[in-house]
GROMACS .gro file of C-alpha atoms in nm:
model
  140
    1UNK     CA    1  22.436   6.874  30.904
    2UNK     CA    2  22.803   6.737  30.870
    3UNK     CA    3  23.088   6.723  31.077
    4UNK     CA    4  23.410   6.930  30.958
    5UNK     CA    5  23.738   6.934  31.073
    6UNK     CA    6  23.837   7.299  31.125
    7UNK     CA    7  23.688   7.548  31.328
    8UNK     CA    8  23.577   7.898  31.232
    9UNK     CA    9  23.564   8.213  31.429
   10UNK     CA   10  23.437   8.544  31.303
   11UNK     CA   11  23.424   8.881  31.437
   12UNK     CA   12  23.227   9.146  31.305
   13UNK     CA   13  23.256   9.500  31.482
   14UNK     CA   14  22.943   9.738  31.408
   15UNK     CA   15  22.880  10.071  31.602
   16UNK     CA   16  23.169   9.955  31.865
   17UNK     CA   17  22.943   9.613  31.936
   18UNK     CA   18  23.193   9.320  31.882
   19UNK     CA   19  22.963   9.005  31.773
   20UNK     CA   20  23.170   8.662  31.757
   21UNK     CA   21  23.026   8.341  31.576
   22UNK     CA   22  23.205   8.028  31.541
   23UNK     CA   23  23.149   7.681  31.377
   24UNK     CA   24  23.300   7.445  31.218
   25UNK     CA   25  23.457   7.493  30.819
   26UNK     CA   26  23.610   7.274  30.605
   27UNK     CA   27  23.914   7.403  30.351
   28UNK     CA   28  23.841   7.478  30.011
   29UNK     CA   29  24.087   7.412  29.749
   30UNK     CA   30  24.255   7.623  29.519
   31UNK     CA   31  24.015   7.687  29.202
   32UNK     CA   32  24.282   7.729  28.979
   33UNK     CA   33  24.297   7.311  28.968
   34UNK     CA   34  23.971   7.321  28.782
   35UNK     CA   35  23.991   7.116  28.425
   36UNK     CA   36  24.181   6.904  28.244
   37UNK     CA   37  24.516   6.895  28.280
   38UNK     CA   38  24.761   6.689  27.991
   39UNK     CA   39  25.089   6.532  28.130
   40UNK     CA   40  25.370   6.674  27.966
   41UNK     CA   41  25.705   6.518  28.199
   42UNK     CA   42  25.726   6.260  28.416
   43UNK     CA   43  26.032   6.159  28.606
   44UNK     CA   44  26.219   6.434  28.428
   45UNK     CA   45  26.135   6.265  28.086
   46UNK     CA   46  25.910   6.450  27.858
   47UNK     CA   47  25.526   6.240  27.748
   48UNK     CA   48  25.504   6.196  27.373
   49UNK     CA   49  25.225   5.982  27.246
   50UNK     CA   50  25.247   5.684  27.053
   51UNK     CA   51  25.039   5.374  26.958
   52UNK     CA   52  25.036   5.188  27.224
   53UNK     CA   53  24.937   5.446  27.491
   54UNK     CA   54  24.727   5.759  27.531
   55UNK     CA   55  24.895   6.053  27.709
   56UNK     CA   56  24.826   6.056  28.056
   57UNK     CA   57  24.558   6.349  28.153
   58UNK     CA   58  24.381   6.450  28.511
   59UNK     CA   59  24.081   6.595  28.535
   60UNK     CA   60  23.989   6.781  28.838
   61UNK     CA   61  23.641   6.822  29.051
   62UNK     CA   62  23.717   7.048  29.332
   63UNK     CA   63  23.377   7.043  29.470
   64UNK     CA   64  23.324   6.687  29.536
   65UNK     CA   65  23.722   6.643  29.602
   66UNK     CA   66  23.822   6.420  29.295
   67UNK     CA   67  24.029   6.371  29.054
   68UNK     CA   68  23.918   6.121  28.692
   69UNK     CA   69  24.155   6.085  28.370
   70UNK     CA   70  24.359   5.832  28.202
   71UNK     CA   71  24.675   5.691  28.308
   72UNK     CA   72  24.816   5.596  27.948
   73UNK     CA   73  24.591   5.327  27.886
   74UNK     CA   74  24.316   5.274  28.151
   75UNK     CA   75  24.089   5.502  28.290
   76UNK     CA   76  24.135   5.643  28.688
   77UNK     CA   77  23.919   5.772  28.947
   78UNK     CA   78  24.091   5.904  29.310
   79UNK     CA   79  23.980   6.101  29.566
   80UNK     CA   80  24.191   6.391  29.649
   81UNK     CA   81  24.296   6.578  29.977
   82UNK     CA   82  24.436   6.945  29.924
   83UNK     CA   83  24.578   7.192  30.186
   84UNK     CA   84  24.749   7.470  30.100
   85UNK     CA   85  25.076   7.353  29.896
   86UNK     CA   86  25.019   6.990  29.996
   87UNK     CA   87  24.841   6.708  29.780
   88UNK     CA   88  24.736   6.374  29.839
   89UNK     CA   89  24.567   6.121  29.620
   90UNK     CA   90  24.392   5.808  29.711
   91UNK     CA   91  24.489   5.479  29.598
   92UNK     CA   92  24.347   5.489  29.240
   93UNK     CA   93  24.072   5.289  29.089
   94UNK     CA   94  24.152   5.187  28.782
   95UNK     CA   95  23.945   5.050  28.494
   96UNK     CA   96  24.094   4.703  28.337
   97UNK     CA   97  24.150   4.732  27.938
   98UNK     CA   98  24.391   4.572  27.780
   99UNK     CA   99  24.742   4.752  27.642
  100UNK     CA  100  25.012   4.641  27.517
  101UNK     CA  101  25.263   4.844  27.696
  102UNK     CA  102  25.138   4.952  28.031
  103UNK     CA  103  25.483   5.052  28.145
  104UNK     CA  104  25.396   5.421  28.102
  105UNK     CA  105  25.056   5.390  28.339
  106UNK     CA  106  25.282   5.155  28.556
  107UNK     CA  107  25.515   5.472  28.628
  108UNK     CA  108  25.200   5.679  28.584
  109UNK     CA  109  24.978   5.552  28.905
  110UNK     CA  110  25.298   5.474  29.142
  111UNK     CA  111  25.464   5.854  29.076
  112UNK     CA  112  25.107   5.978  29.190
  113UNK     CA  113  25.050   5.762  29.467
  114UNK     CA  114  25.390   5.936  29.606
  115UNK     CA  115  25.292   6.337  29.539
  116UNK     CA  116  25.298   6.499  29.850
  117UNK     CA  117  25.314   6.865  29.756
  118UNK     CA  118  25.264   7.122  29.402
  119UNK     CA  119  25.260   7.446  29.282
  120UNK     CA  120  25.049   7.621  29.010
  121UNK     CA  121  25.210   7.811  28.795
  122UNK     CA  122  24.962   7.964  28.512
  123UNK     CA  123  24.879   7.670  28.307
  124UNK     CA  124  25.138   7.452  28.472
  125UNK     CA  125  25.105   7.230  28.726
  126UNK     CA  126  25.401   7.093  28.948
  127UNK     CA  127  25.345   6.798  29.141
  128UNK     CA  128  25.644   6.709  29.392
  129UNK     CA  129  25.780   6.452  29.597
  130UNK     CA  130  25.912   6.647  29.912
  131UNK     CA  131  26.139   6.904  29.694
  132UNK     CA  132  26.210   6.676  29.395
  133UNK     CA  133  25.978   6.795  29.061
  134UNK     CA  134  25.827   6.462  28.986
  135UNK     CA  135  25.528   6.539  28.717
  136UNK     CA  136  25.445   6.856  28.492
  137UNK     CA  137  25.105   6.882  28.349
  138UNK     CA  138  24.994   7.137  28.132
  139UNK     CA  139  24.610   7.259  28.114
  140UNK     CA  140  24.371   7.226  27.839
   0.00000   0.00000   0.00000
């Protein structure tokens, strides 16, 4: 019904009879992304709220491969590819309010656009640029 871009092979080995399927299979991400997760640093600066902005927040759907929250002030949609440690998020779509001060969802949608890898650990979530720690969220 679809094309995916791995292939799977499976042996199964009853009574000394070796039976081998294969197909194709697609990678399924790492459950533990489910939910909402609240920003709590960014660029090595810790994410207080204020007036003028809302604190940033993702919102993971592993099944369908996206990714929806709020970037400070506007709301965000973005696909999302996942691969073992590595991450990648589309360019986001963003919805158009107006703010005040969008300088924290200015820093907000250009750190993301530049994750390339993370690591879960518990409720935290690590989201890196090569080796350098660029955003910790925290789940809800």
């Amino acid at each position: 019904d679809k094309v995916y871009p791995y292939k799977a092979l499976v042996e199964m080995t009853q009574m000394n009879k070796i039976t081998k399927i294969s197909g194709c299979a697609t990678y399924l991400m790492n459950k533990d992304f489910d939910g909402k997760w609240m920003l709590s640093q960014i660029n090595n600066k810790k994410v207080v709220e204020n007036e003028q902005t809302v604190i940033p927040f993702l919102d993971f759907d592993i099944e369908n491969n996206r990714v929806s929250g709020n970037a400070g002030c506007n709301g965000l949609s973005s696909l999302i590819w996942v691969e073992n440690k590595n991450i990648k998020f589309s360019e986001p779509i963003l919805t158009k309010m107006f703010c005040e001060d969008l300088s924290m969802e200015e820093t907000f949608v250009k750190t993301l656009k530049e994750i390339t890898n993370y690591k879960i650990q518990g409720a935290r979530l690590n989201l890196y640029k090569g080796e350098s720690l660029e955003m910790i969220f925290t789940k809800q």
